[in-house]
Structure formats: structure tokens, C-alpha cells
Amino acid sequence: MPELPEVETSRRGIEPHLINQTITDIVIRNGKLRWPVDKVLIQQAIGLTINKISRRAKYLLIELSDWSIMVHLGMSGSLRVVPKDTPPNKHDHIDLVLWNGLCLRYTDPRRFGCWLSSKQDRATKLLNTLGPEPLSEAFNSDWLFGQCKQRQSPIKQCIMNNQIVVGVGNIYATEALFLAGIHPSRKAASISKKRPTKLTEVIKAVIEKAITQGGTTLKDFTQADGKPGYFKQSLMVYGREGKPCVTCNKPLEKTVLGQRATVFCKYCQN
DNA sequence: AGTCGCGCCTGGCGGC
DNA sequence: TGCCGCCAGGCGCGAC
């Protein structure tokens, strides 16, 4: 489900309830996630206090004094803060129970997400291979052009590549390419020098706007308070194949790139 | 080193 | 109503 704006929306929603709270229990109902949850390592957080909730790429970091719990929401995961006695539903796999009577509840029907301890080698390896944050200075047109100029793959694959820029998934990649007027199948190496400027601008803009609107709810994404995100109404192309282009009114087309649905306007994007 | 395609899962939807 | 195939917001990994 979540791309960076949805993860950031979750972070902002849960942090006020969690900060400075002591963890009194961690209930793992189903630890068969993307990687098996290391119960022993994760439950070492019981009795510790949460200093802050931060985010790197699409990972949420529940920061304790010496280490963190690293949570990824995968395709269908979400986090909500509920009273600790709320009966769990079928896909509520993990509860982080807090001293204040609330609990952070992790729901993930498809179980593509993960809960790792920052002490696990896998966790450090995952974090170490990430490229720049899209909203950071480090992600700029020089960087993007440098990354593109040798690559034969379609530009869409590049902006979805975590080593080039993190957090841009299928929705926002599709939207950004429309806004930049670049055809998603265009070979990255054929991008002329000034187009990365436009592309970095629109990636930043689309991510920022989606964050202010609480992310995109397609099906079941909810903010921490259970409300949907409102960016869906701003989508220009994603999920609109066959419908008129908002610019030229001709029908939008669909193709598949890297096994992901890709919608574009063949007249406005080249 | 870059690129490709697989597979991890469940659920919802459209077609028959 | 029921079954079946297809599709879905991610992403690491092994194979070339």
C-alpha cells in the first residue's frame, strides 16, 4: 500500500501517542512476515522507552535509547493506535503495548512488511543500500542526471530504484512522469540534461503535496486515526487508463513496465 | 554492475 | 451463487 507519503503520514499520526512512552508488552500473533520476526530480539524492547519515531525511505524507526525497531508496511500494512484491549482482527499481527493504555497495532493482510531489530545484520544492510530522500538536497538534478546517463532501463524504473531515490513507488512515479511530460518507457540514458531538473522538481512536489493530503487511499490505507488519505483526488493518470488526459483530453494509455501497471498520455509525454 | 523476472501473501473484482 | 483468473500501493534476490 504505502509509498513514502503514506509512511510519513503514519509516522506523524502515531508519534504523539508513542513519544516518551514505555513499552509494557509486545504481542506477536503472527511473526511470518517478509522475514520471520525475531521474537527474542524484538521483545528486548519491553520495559524500554520510545524516544522518537523517525523515517528513512519507507522504513519507520521506533527509536529506543540504544537501538530501534524497524518497521516496513510492505504492500498492505498499516499502523494504528488503539486502546490496548481492542479485540484484534484477523490480520492484526503485532501489538506494541504502552504504559498509557494504548497500543500500536500493526495490520498487514499480505504480510509483505517486516519488523526487524536494528541489531540484525539484515536491517543494517537494508538501510546501508538506500539512496537519497526525495525531499533532501542530495536528490537534485545533477545526481539524477548522473544516475540516468549510463542506464538502459526505462526512466520509470530508475525513479523507482531505491539506490537512485527512495520512497517513489508506482503511484508517484507514474504521476511525476506525467507532470514532467516524460514518457515512462523512455530510456534513462536518453534523457537530455535539463529534463532531470523538471523531473526532480515534480517528484518533490508530488511527494510534498501527497504528504499534506495524508497520502493516497486506494483501497484500505488509513491514517493512524483511521481516516483515509485524500491525495487520490489529485491523481492525474494513475488508475485512469482510458479516461481523458486532463491536459489534451485524449484517452490515457496503459502499458506494463517492470511488471507494474503504467498509465501515460502518449501525446503529452515523450 | 545493470537488468530482468520471480516470489512472498491475501483479498477483491469481473467474467463466465 | 460460485469458481477462476487476474490484479494490487513493495522489494530483495538469484540468474544472466
PDB file of C-alpha atoms (C1' of nucleotides) in Angstrom:
ATOM      1  CA  MET A   1       0.000   0.000   0.000  1.00  0.00           C
ATOM      2  CA  PRO A   2       2.242   2.670   1.168  1.00  0.00           C
ATOM      3  CA  GLU A   3       4.684   4.832  -0.592  1.00  0.00           C
ATOM      4  CA  LEU A   4       6.683   7.470   1.211  1.00  0.00           C
ATOM      5  CA  PRO A   5       3.787   9.904   1.799  1.00  0.00           C
ATOM      6  CA  GLU A   6       1.687   7.175   3.397  1.00  0.00           C
ATOM      7  CA  VAL A   7       4.574   6.112   5.623  1.00  0.00           C
ATOM      8  CA  GLU A   8       5.249   9.718   6.623  1.00  0.00           C
ATOM      9  CA  THR A   9       1.535  10.215   7.300  1.00  0.00           C
ATOM     10  CA  SER A  10       1.587   7.164   9.577  1.00  0.00           C
ATOM     11  CA  ARG A  11       4.682   8.447  11.338  1.00  0.00           C
ATOM     12  CA  ARG A  12       3.113  11.816  12.066  1.00  0.00           C
ATOM     13  CA  GLY A  13      -0.089  10.187  13.218  1.00  0.00           C
ATOM     14  CA  ILE A  14       1.427   7.704  15.651  1.00  0.00           C
ATOM     15  CA  GLU A  15       4.360   9.681  17.059  1.00  0.00           C
ATOM     16  CA  PRO A  16       2.387  11.894  19.501  1.00  0.00           C
ATOM     17  CA  HIS A  17       0.904   8.808  21.154  1.00  0.00           C
ATOM     18  CA  LEU A  18       4.198   6.948  21.416  1.00  0.00           C
ATOM     19  CA  ILE A  19       6.790   9.512  22.354  1.00  0.00           C
ATOM     20  CA  ASN A  20       8.270   9.074  25.853  1.00  0.00           C
ATOM     21  CA  GLN A  21       6.040   6.067  26.425  1.00  0.00           C
ATOM     22  CA  THR A  22       7.349   2.894  27.994  1.00  0.00           C
ATOM     23  CA  ILE A  23       6.630  -0.362  26.210  1.00  0.00           C
ATOM     24  CA  THR A  24       4.961  -2.763  28.641  1.00  0.00           C
ATOM     25  CA  ASP A  25       4.408  -5.687  26.280  1.00  0.00           C
ATOM     26  CA  ILE A  26       4.857  -6.788  22.685  1.00  0.00           C
ATOM     27  CA  VAL A  27       2.346  -9.281  21.360  1.00  0.00           C
ATOM     28  CA  ILE A  28       3.321 -11.123  18.200  1.00  0.00           C
ATOM     29  CA  ARG A  29       0.328 -13.073  16.933  1.00  0.00           C
ATOM     30  CA  ASN A  30       1.806 -13.891  13.542  1.00  0.00           C
ATOM     31  CA  GLY A  31       5.515 -13.403  13.014  1.00  0.00           C
ATOM     32  CA  LYS A  32       5.555 -14.822   9.492  1.00  0.00           C
ATOM     33  CA  LEU A  33       6.159 -11.564   7.675  1.00  0.00           C
ATOM     34  CA  ARG A  34       8.537 -10.903   4.807  1.00  0.00           C
ATOM     35  CA  TRP A  35      11.235 -12.143   7.130  1.00  0.00           C
ATOM     36  CA  PRO A  36      10.405 -14.079  10.274  1.00  0.00           C
ATOM     37  CA  VAL A  37      10.085 -11.704  13.215  1.00  0.00           C
ATOM     38  CA  ASP A  38      12.908 -12.398  15.686  1.00  0.00           C
ATOM     39  CA  LYS A  39      10.732 -12.586  18.775  1.00  0.00           C
ATOM     40  CA  VAL A  40      13.603 -12.571  21.226  1.00  0.00           C
ATOM     41  CA  LEU A  41      15.281  -9.519  19.734  1.00  0.00           C
ATOM     42  CA  ILE A  42      12.055  -7.539  19.284  1.00  0.00           C
ATOM     43  CA  GLN A  43      10.807  -8.315  22.777  1.00  0.00           C
ATOM     44  CA  GLN A  44      14.008  -6.882  24.216  1.00  0.00           C
ATOM     45  CA  ALA A  45      12.143  -3.596  23.781  1.00  0.00           C
ATOM     46  CA  ILE A  46       9.776  -4.464  26.618  1.00  0.00           C
ATOM     47  CA  GLY A  47      10.493  -2.109  29.511  1.00  0.00           C
ATOM     48  CA  LEU A  48      12.236   0.428  27.289  1.00  0.00           C
ATOM     49  CA  THR A  49      11.044   3.924  26.418  1.00  0.00           C
ATOM     50  CA  ILE A  50      10.376   5.283  22.945  1.00  0.00           C
ATOM     51  CA  ASN A  51      12.453   8.391  22.223  1.00  0.00           C
ATOM     52  CA  LYS A  52      11.060   9.229  18.817  1.00  0.00           C
ATOM     53  CA  ILE A  53       9.611   7.803  15.634  1.00  0.00           C
ATOM     54  CA  SER A  54      11.661   8.566  12.576  1.00  0.00           C
ATOM     55  CA  ARG A  55      11.531   7.533   8.966  1.00  0.00           C
ATOM     56  CA  ARG A  56      14.133   6.513   6.417  1.00  0.00           C
ATOM     57  CA  ALA A  57      12.744   5.737   2.967  1.00  0.00           C
ATOM     58  CA  LYS A  58       9.680   3.615   3.672  1.00  0.00           C
ATOM     59  CA  TYR A  59      11.024   2.301   6.956  1.00  0.00           C
ATOM     60  CA  LEU A  60       9.641   3.573  10.230  1.00  0.00           C
ATOM     61  CA  LEU A  61      12.147   3.539  13.056  1.00  0.00           C
ATOM     62  CA  ILE A  62      10.837   3.230  16.574  1.00  0.00           C
ATOM     63  CA  GLU A  63      13.846   4.670  18.354  1.00  0.00           C
ATOM     64  CA  LEU A  64      14.825   3.414  21.792  1.00  0.00           C
ATOM     65  CA  SER A  65      17.976   4.632  23.523  1.00  0.00           C
ATOM     66  CA  ASP A  66      20.426   2.175  22.037  1.00  0.00           C
ATOM     67  CA  TRP A  67      18.642   0.617  19.112  1.00  0.00           C
ATOM     68  CA  SER A  68      15.444   0.775  17.057  1.00  0.00           C
ATOM     69  CA  ILE A  69      12.656  -1.374  15.805  1.00  0.00           C
ATOM     70  CA  MET A  70      12.469  -1.047  12.044  1.00  0.00           C
ATOM     71  CA  VAL A  71       9.010  -1.448  10.555  1.00  0.00           C
ATOM     72  CA  HIS A  72       8.116  -1.698   6.874  1.00  0.00           C
ATOM     73  CA  LEU A  73       4.484  -1.704   5.769  1.00  0.00           C
ATOM     74  CA  GLY A  74       5.039  -3.690   2.573  1.00  0.00           C
ATOM     75  CA  MET A  75       2.103  -3.570   0.172  1.00  0.00           C
ATOM     76  CA  SER A  76      -0.809  -3.780   2.551  1.00  0.00           C
ATOM     77  CA  GLY A  77       0.429  -2.852   6.003  1.00  0.00           C
ATOM     78  CA  SER A  78      -0.841  -0.142   8.307  1.00  0.00           C
ATOM     79  CA  LEU A  79      -0.299   1.098  11.852  1.00  0.00           C
ATOM     80  CA  ARG A  80      -2.964   2.405  14.160  1.00  0.00           C
ATOM     81  CA  VAL A  81      -3.060   3.490  17.763  1.00  0.00           C
ATOM     82  CA  VAL A  82      -5.919   1.849  19.656  1.00  0.00           C
ATOM     83  CA  PRO A  83      -6.846   1.143  23.293  1.00  0.00           C
ATOM     84  CA  LYS A  84      -4.883  -1.946  24.309  1.00  0.00           C
ATOM     85  CA  ASP A  85      -7.947  -4.092  24.968  1.00  0.00           C
ATOM     86  CA  THR A  86      -9.385  -3.604  21.478  1.00  0.00           C
ATOM     87  CA  PRO A  87     -10.071  -7.113  20.141  1.00  0.00           C
ATOM     88  CA  PRO A  88      -7.685  -7.916  17.286  1.00  0.00           C
ATOM     89  CA  ASN A  89      -8.933  -8.631  13.793  1.00  0.00           C
ATOM     90  CA  LYS A  90      -7.696 -11.375  11.514  1.00  0.00           C
ATOM     91  CA  HIS A  91      -4.671  -9.540  10.128  1.00  0.00           C
ATOM     92  CA  ASP A  92      -3.613  -7.638  13.244  1.00  0.00           C
ATOM     93  CA  HIS A  93      -0.257  -9.359  13.648  1.00  0.00           C
ATOM     94  CA  ILE A  94       1.669  -7.303  16.183  1.00  0.00           C
ATOM     95  CA  ASP A  95       0.794  -5.052  19.147  1.00  0.00           C
ATOM     96  CA  LEU A  96       3.234  -2.737  20.877  1.00  0.00           C
ATOM     97  CA  VAL A  97       1.533  -2.198  24.217  1.00  0.00           C
ATOM     98  CA  LEU A  98       2.242   1.068  26.026  1.00  0.00           C
ATOM     99  CA  TRP A  99       2.176   2.215  29.626  1.00  0.00           C
ATOM    100  CA  ASN A 100      -0.587   4.744  28.819  1.00  0.00           C
ATOM    101  CA  GLY A 101      -3.099   2.019  27.981  1.00  0.00           C
ATOM    102  CA  LEU A 102      -2.821   2.420  24.224  1.00  0.00           C
ATOM    103  CA  CYS A 103      -1.185   0.100  21.797  1.00  0.00           C
ATOM    104  CA  LEU A 104       0.408   0.459  18.399  1.00  0.00           C
ATOM    105  CA  ARG A 105      -1.310  -2.150  16.246  1.00  0.00           C
ATOM    106  CA  TYR A 106       0.260  -3.484  13.063  1.00  0.00           C
ATOM    107  CA  THR A 107      -2.108  -4.850  10.432  1.00  0.00           C
ATOM    108  CA  ASP A 108      -0.881  -6.454   7.221  1.00  0.00           C
ATOM    109  CA  PRO A 109      -3.106  -8.829   5.226  1.00  0.00           C
ATOM    110  CA  ARG A 110      -0.474  -9.782   2.677  1.00  0.00           C
ATOM    111  CA  ARG A 111       2.398  -9.913   5.168  1.00  0.00           C
ATOM    112  CA  PHE A 112       4.929  -8.337   2.786  1.00  0.00           C
ATOM    113  CA  GLY A 113       6.016  -5.979   5.545  1.00  0.00           C
ATOM    114  CA  CYS A 114       8.645  -6.574   8.200  1.00  0.00           C
ATOM    115  CA  TRP A 115       9.593  -5.908  11.815  1.00  0.00           C
ATOM    116  CA  LEU A 116      13.339  -6.013  12.345  1.00  0.00           C
ATOM    117  CA  SER A 117      15.660  -5.076  15.158  1.00  0.00           C
ATOM    118  CA  SER A 118      18.337  -2.611  14.126  1.00  0.00           C
ATOM    119  CA  LYS A 119      20.759  -5.110  15.679  1.00  0.00           C
ATOM    120  CA  GLN A 120      20.066  -7.577  12.884  1.00  0.00           C
ATOM    121  CA  ASP A 121      22.571  -7.638  10.039  1.00  0.00           C
ATOM    122  CA  ARG A 122      19.711  -7.617   7.597  1.00  0.00           C
ATOM    123  CA  ALA A 123      18.466  -4.316   8.973  1.00  0.00           C
ATOM    124  CA  THR A 124      21.792  -2.523   8.647  1.00  0.00           C
ATOM    125  CA  LYS A 125      22.300  -3.949   5.187  1.00  0.00           C
ATOM    126  CA  LEU A 126      18.885  -2.710   4.078  1.00  0.00           C
ATOM    127  CA  LEU A 127      19.484   0.798   5.396  1.00  0.00           C
ATOM    128  CA  ASN A 128      23.008   0.991   4.006  1.00  0.00           C
ATOM    129  CA  THR A 129      21.967   0.436   0.411  1.00  0.00           C
ATOM    130  CA  LEU A 130      19.419   3.242   0.263  1.00  0.00           C
ATOM    131  CA  GLY A 131      19.816   6.289  -1.948  1.00  0.00           C
ATOM    132  CA  PRO A 132      18.843   9.881  -1.076  1.00  0.00           C
ATOM    133  CA  GLU A 133      15.497  11.001   0.309  1.00  0.00           C
ATOM    134  CA  PRO A 134      13.413  12.684  -2.400  1.00  0.00           C
ATOM    135  CA  LEU A 135      12.889  15.835  -0.320  1.00  0.00           C
ATOM    136  CA  SER A 136      16.567  16.203   0.558  1.00  0.00           C
ATOM    137  CA  GLU A 137      19.131  18.466  -1.106  1.00  0.00           C
ATOM    138  CA  ALA A 138      21.088  15.389  -2.078  1.00  0.00           C
ATOM    139  CA  PHE A 139      18.365  14.472  -4.519  1.00  0.00           C
ATOM    140  CA  ASN A 140      18.867  17.072  -7.214  1.00  0.00           C
ATOM    141  CA  SER A 141      19.083  17.222 -10.984  1.00  0.00           C
ATOM    142  CA  ASP A 142      22.854  16.662 -11.119  1.00  0.00           C
ATOM    143  CA  TRP A 143      22.514  13.493  -9.088  1.00  0.00           C
ATOM    144  CA  LEU A 144      19.577  12.254 -11.134  1.00  0.00           C
ATOM    145  CA  PHE A 145      21.255  13.018 -14.441  1.00  0.00           C
ATOM    146  CA  GLY A 146      24.420  11.292 -13.256  1.00  0.00           C
ATOM    147  CA  GLN A 147      22.445   8.213 -12.335  1.00  0.00           C
ATOM    148  CA  CYS A 148      20.472   8.174 -15.579  1.00  0.00           C
ATOM    149  CA  LYS A 149      23.140   8.840 -18.157  1.00  0.00           C
ATOM    150  CA  GLN A 150      24.554   5.298 -18.226  1.00  0.00           C
ATOM    151  CA  ARG A 151      21.365   3.365 -17.776  1.00  0.00           C
ATOM    152  CA  GLN A 152      19.498   1.494 -20.458  1.00  0.00           C
ATOM    153  CA  SER A 153      16.380   0.852 -18.430  1.00  0.00           C
ATOM    154  CA  PRO A 154      13.191   2.937 -18.726  1.00  0.00           C
ATOM    155  CA  ILE A 155      13.207   6.178 -16.759  1.00  0.00           C
ATOM    156  CA  LYS A 156      10.300   4.929 -14.673  1.00  0.00           C
ATOM    157  CA  GLN A 157      12.371   2.029 -13.376  1.00  0.00           C
ATOM    158  CA  CYS A 158      15.106   4.495 -12.435  1.00  0.00           C
ATOM    159  CA  ILE A 159      12.952   6.754 -10.324  1.00  0.00           C
ATOM    160  CA  MET A 160      11.536   3.660  -8.629  1.00  0.00           C
ATOM    161  CA  ASN A 161      15.054   2.395  -7.917  1.00  0.00           C
ATOM    162  CA  ASN A 162      15.846   2.779  -4.219  1.00  0.00           C
ATOM    163  CA  GLN A 163      19.507   3.422  -4.913  1.00  0.00           C
ATOM    164  CA  ILE A 164      18.662   6.445  -7.036  1.00  0.00           C
ATOM    165  CA  VAL A 165      15.869   7.897  -4.911  1.00  0.00           C
ATOM    166  CA  VAL A 166      13.902   6.258  -2.122  1.00  0.00           C
ATOM    167  CA  GLY A 167      10.210   6.214  -1.489  1.00  0.00           C
ATOM    168  CA  VAL A 168       8.894   6.691  -5.017  1.00  0.00           C
ATOM    169  CA  GLY A 169       6.549   3.810  -5.762  1.00  0.00           C
ATOM    170  CA  ASN A 170       4.243   3.075  -8.642  1.00  0.00           C
ATOM    171  CA  ILE A 171       1.656   5.787  -7.987  1.00  0.00           C
ATOM    172  CA  TYR A 172       4.025   8.708  -7.562  1.00  0.00           C
ATOM    173  CA  ALA A 173       6.421   7.583 -10.286  1.00  0.00           C
ATOM    174  CA  THR A 174       3.513   7.436 -12.706  1.00  0.00           C
ATOM    175  CA  GLU A 175       2.208  10.839 -11.630  1.00  0.00           C
ATOM    176  CA  ALA A 176       5.621  12.520 -11.663  1.00  0.00           C
ATOM    177  CA  LEU A 177       6.398  11.377 -15.210  1.00  0.00           C
ATOM    178  CA  PHE A 178       3.101  12.779 -16.420  1.00  0.00           C
ATOM    179  CA  LEU A 179       3.746  16.093 -14.693  1.00  0.00           C
ATOM    180  CA  ALA A 180       7.245  16.216 -16.173  1.00  0.00           C
ATOM    181  CA  GLY A 181       5.987  15.343 -19.666  1.00  0.00           C
ATOM    182  CA  ILE A 182       8.336  12.373 -19.925  1.00  0.00           C
ATOM    183  CA  HIS A 183       7.273   9.067 -21.439  1.00  0.00           C
ATOM    184  CA  PRO A 184       7.689   6.341 -18.807  1.00  0.00           C
ATOM    185  CA  SER A 185       9.343   3.950 -21.284  1.00  0.00           C
ATOM    186  CA  ARG A 186      11.991   6.420 -22.386  1.00  0.00           C
ATOM    187  CA  LYS A 187      15.492   5.039 -21.860  1.00  0.00           C
ATOM    188  CA  ALA A 188      17.041   6.816 -18.922  1.00  0.00           C
ATOM    189  CA  ALA A 189      20.251   7.446 -20.855  1.00  0.00           C
ATOM    190  CA  SER A 190      18.345   9.379 -23.496  1.00  0.00           C
ATOM    191  CA  ILE A 191      17.094  11.978 -21.038  1.00  0.00           C
ATOM    192  CA  SER A 192      18.540  15.329 -22.003  1.00  0.00           C
ATOM    193  CA  LYS A 193      20.422  17.323 -19.423  1.00  0.00           C
ATOM    194  CA  LYS A 194      17.717  19.796 -18.471  1.00  0.00           C
ATOM    195  CA  ARG A 195      14.858  17.336 -18.085  1.00  0.00           C
ATOM    196  CA  PRO A 196      16.138  15.896 -14.796  1.00  0.00           C
ATOM    197  CA  THR A 197      15.622  19.368 -13.345  1.00  0.00           C
ATOM    198  CA  LYS A 198      11.932  19.249 -14.142  1.00  0.00           C
ATOM    199  CA  LEU A 199      11.697  15.643 -13.019  1.00  0.00           C
ATOM    200  CA  THR A 200      13.322  16.210  -9.629  1.00  0.00           C
ATOM    201  CA  GLU A 201      11.063  19.233  -9.131  1.00  0.00           C
ATOM    202  CA  VAL A 202       7.862  17.339  -9.823  1.00  0.00           C
ATOM    203  CA  ILE A 203       8.913  14.339  -7.737  1.00  0.00           C
ATOM    204  CA  LYS A 204       9.488  16.634  -4.776  1.00  0.00           C
ATOM    205  CA  ALA A 205       6.240  18.494  -5.440  1.00  0.00           C
ATOM    206  CA  VAL A 206       4.095  15.405  -5.803  1.00  0.00           C
ATOM    207  CA  ILE A 207       5.523  13.806  -2.661  1.00  0.00           C
ATOM    208  CA  GLU A 208       5.103  17.001  -0.649  1.00  0.00           C
ATOM    209  CA  LYS A 209       1.555  17.515  -1.795  1.00  0.00           C
ATOM    210  CA  ALA A 210       0.634  13.910  -1.051  1.00  0.00           C
ATOM    211  CA  ILE A 211       2.037  14.255   2.472  1.00  0.00           C
ATOM    212  CA  THR A 212      -0.035  17.365   3.130  1.00  0.00           C
ATOM    213  CA  GLN A 213      -3.122  15.470   1.958  1.00  0.00           C
ATOM    214  CA  GLY A 214      -2.450  12.484   4.196  1.00  0.00           C
ATOM    215  CA  GLY A 215      -1.306  10.146   1.442  1.00  0.00           C
ATOM    216  CA  THR A 216      -3.318   8.235  -1.118  1.00  0.00           C
ATOM    217  CA  THR A 217      -6.080   5.856  -0.126  1.00  0.00           C
ATOM    218  CA  LEU A 218      -6.832   3.485  -2.987  1.00  0.00           C
ATOM    219  CA  LYS A 219      -8.412   0.718  -1.029  1.00  0.00           C
ATOM    220  CA  ASP A 220      -7.510   0.315   2.574  1.00  0.00           C
ATOM    221  CA  PHE A 221      -4.799   2.760   3.564  1.00  0.00           C
ATOM    222  CA  THR A 222      -5.774   4.709   6.658  1.00  0.00           C
ATOM    223  CA  GLN A 223      -4.011   7.362   8.651  1.00  0.00           C
ATOM    224  CA  ALA A 224      -3.295   6.486  12.279  1.00  0.00           C
ATOM    225  CA  ASP A 225      -6.683   7.823  13.325  1.00  0.00           C
ATOM    226  CA  GLY A 226      -8.448   5.642  10.774  1.00  0.00           C
ATOM    227  CA  LYS A 227      -9.170   8.385   8.240  1.00  0.00           C
ATOM    228  CA  PRO A 228      -8.310   7.852   4.578  1.00  0.00           C
ATOM    229  CA  GLY A 229      -5.708   9.894   2.692  1.00  0.00           C
ATOM    230  CA  TYR A 230      -7.025  12.453   0.266  1.00  0.00           C
ATOM    231  CA  PHE A 231      -4.409  12.505  -2.492  1.00  0.00           C
ATOM    232  CA  LYS A 232      -6.448  10.134  -4.641  1.00  0.00           C
ATOM    233  CA  GLN A 233      -8.494  13.052  -5.866  1.00  0.00           C
ATOM    234  CA  SER A 234      -5.298  14.688  -7.143  1.00  0.00           C
ATOM    235  CA  LEU A 235      -4.216  11.742  -9.294  1.00  0.00           C
ATOM    236  CA  MET A 236      -3.845  12.801 -12.937  1.00  0.00           C
ATOM    237  CA  VAL A 237      -3.037   9.469 -14.550  1.00  0.00           C
ATOM    238  CA  TYR A 238      -2.646   6.634 -12.060  1.00  0.00           C
ATOM    239  CA  GLY A 239      -5.671   4.334 -12.315  1.00  0.00           C
ATOM    240  CA  ARG A 240      -7.183   6.457 -15.104  1.00  0.00           C
ATOM    241  CA  GLU A 241      -6.385   4.376 -18.194  1.00  0.00           C
ATOM    242  CA  GLY A 242      -8.918   5.004 -20.965  1.00  0.00           C
ATOM    243  CA  LYS A 243     -10.087   8.207 -19.327  1.00  0.00           C
ATOM    244  CA  PRO A 244      -9.333  11.606 -20.879  1.00  0.00           C
ATOM    245  CA  CYS A 245      -5.975  13.227 -20.284  1.00  0.00           C
ATOM    246  CA  VAL A 246      -6.521  16.298 -18.096  1.00  0.00           C
ATOM    247  CA  THR A 247      -4.362  18.306 -20.493  1.00  0.00           C
ATOM    248  CA  CYS A 248      -5.317  17.205 -24.034  1.00  0.00           C
ATOM    249  CA  ASN A 249      -8.491  15.218 -23.427  1.00  0.00           C
ATOM    250  CA  LYS A 250      -7.307  12.198 -25.439  1.00  0.00           C
ATOM    251  CA  PRO A 251      -7.623   8.779 -23.781  1.00  0.00           C
ATOM    252  CA  LEU A 252      -4.781   7.757 -21.472  1.00  0.00           C
ATOM    253  CA  GLU A 253      -2.932   4.573 -22.346  1.00  0.00           C
ATOM    254  CA  LYS A 254      -1.609   1.765 -20.228  1.00  0.00           C
ATOM    255  CA  THR A 255       1.473  -0.357 -20.509  1.00  0.00           C
ATOM    256  CA  VAL A 256       3.460  -2.573 -18.186  1.00  0.00           C
ATOM    257  CA  LEU A 257       6.987  -1.743 -17.030  1.00  0.00           C
ATOM    258  CA  GLY A 258       8.832  -3.949 -14.593  1.00  0.00           C
ATOM    259  CA  GLN A 259       5.580  -5.839 -14.082  1.00  0.00           C
ATOM    260  CA  ARG A 260       3.847  -2.704 -12.876  1.00  0.00           C
ATOM    261  CA  ALA A 261       0.874  -1.015 -14.475  1.00  0.00           C
ATOM    262  CA  THR A 262       1.927   2.264 -16.060  1.00  0.00           C
ATOM    263  CA  VAL A 263      -0.529   4.859 -17.310  1.00  0.00           C
ATOM    264  CA  PHE A 264       0.521   7.750 -19.507  1.00  0.00           C
ATOM    265  CA  CYS A 265      -0.615  10.165 -22.217  1.00  0.00           C
ATOM    266  CA  LYS A 266       1.151   9.418 -25.478  1.00  0.00           C
ATOM    267  CA  TYR A 267       0.558  12.978 -26.693  1.00  0.00           C
ATOM    268  CA  CYS A 268       1.733  14.858 -23.622  1.00  0.00           C
ATOM    269  CA  GLN A 269       4.620  12.580 -22.614  1.00  0.00           C
ATOM    270  CA  ASN A 270       7.599  11.931 -24.868  1.00  0.00           C
TER     271      ASN A 270
ATOM    272  C1'  DA B   1      27.351  -3.589 -12.460  1.00  0.00           C
ATOM    273  C1'  DG B   2      22.998  -3.267 -14.517  1.00  0.00           C
ATOM    274  C1'  DT B   3      18.818  -5.539 -15.707  1.00  0.00           C
ATOM    275  C1'  DC B   4      15.186  -8.953 -15.562  1.00  0.00           C
ATOM    276  C1'  DG B   5      11.698 -11.707 -13.588  1.00  0.00           C
ATOM    277  C1'  DC B   6      10.280 -14.375  -9.672  1.00  0.00           C
ATOM    278  C1'  DG B   7       8.061 -14.952  -5.444  1.00  0.00           C
ATOM    279  C1'  DC B   8       6.496 -13.836  -0.952  1.00  0.00           C
ATOM    280  C1'  DC B   9       0.804 -13.438   0.604  1.00  0.00           C
ATOM    281  C1'  DT B  10      -4.382 -12.326   0.909  1.00  0.00           C
ATOM    282  C1'  DG B  11      -8.467 -10.368  -0.867  1.00  0.00           C
ATOM    283  C1'  DG B  12     -11.475  -8.106  -4.122  1.00  0.00           C
ATOM    284  C1'  DC B  13     -13.335  -7.825  -8.525  1.00  0.00           C
ATOM    285  C1'  DG B  14     -15.063  -9.032 -13.155  1.00  0.00           C
ATOM    286  C1'  DG B  15     -16.302 -12.665 -16.218  1.00  0.00           C
ATOM    287  C1'  DC B  16     -18.461 -16.858 -17.090  1.00  0.00           C
TER     288       DC B  16
ATOM    289  C1'  DT C   1     -24.335 -18.050  -6.242  1.00  0.00           C
ATOM    290  C1'  DG C   2     -19.773 -19.990  -7.134  1.00  0.00           C
ATOM    291  C1'  DC C   3     -15.450 -20.719  -9.065  1.00  0.00           C
ATOM    292  C1'  DC C   4     -11.308 -18.886 -11.554  1.00  0.00           C
ATOM    293  C1'  DG C   5      -8.016 -15.938 -13.098  1.00  0.00           C
ATOM    294  C1'  DC C   6      -6.237 -11.561 -12.683  1.00  0.00           C
ATOM    295  C1'  DC C   7      -4.762  -7.600 -10.287  1.00  0.00           C
ATOM    296  C1'  DA C   8      -2.940  -4.814  -6.324  1.00  0.00           C
ATOM    297  C1'  DG C   9       0.332   0.723  -3.165  1.00  0.00           C
ATOM    298  C1'  DG C  10       6.982  -3.283  -2.367  1.00  0.00           C
ATOM    299  C1'  DC C  11      11.187  -5.069  -2.976  1.00  0.00           C
ATOM    300  C1'  DG C  12      15.096  -8.400  -2.209  1.00  0.00           C
ATOM    301  C1'  DC C  13      17.221 -11.997  -4.533  1.00  0.00           C
ATOM    302  C1'  DG C  14      19.269 -15.140  -7.830  1.00  0.00           C
ATOM    303  C1'  DA C  15      20.388 -15.582 -12.610  1.00  0.00           C
ATOM    304  C1'  DC C  16      22.268 -13.696 -16.657  1.00  0.00           C
TER     305       DC C  16
END
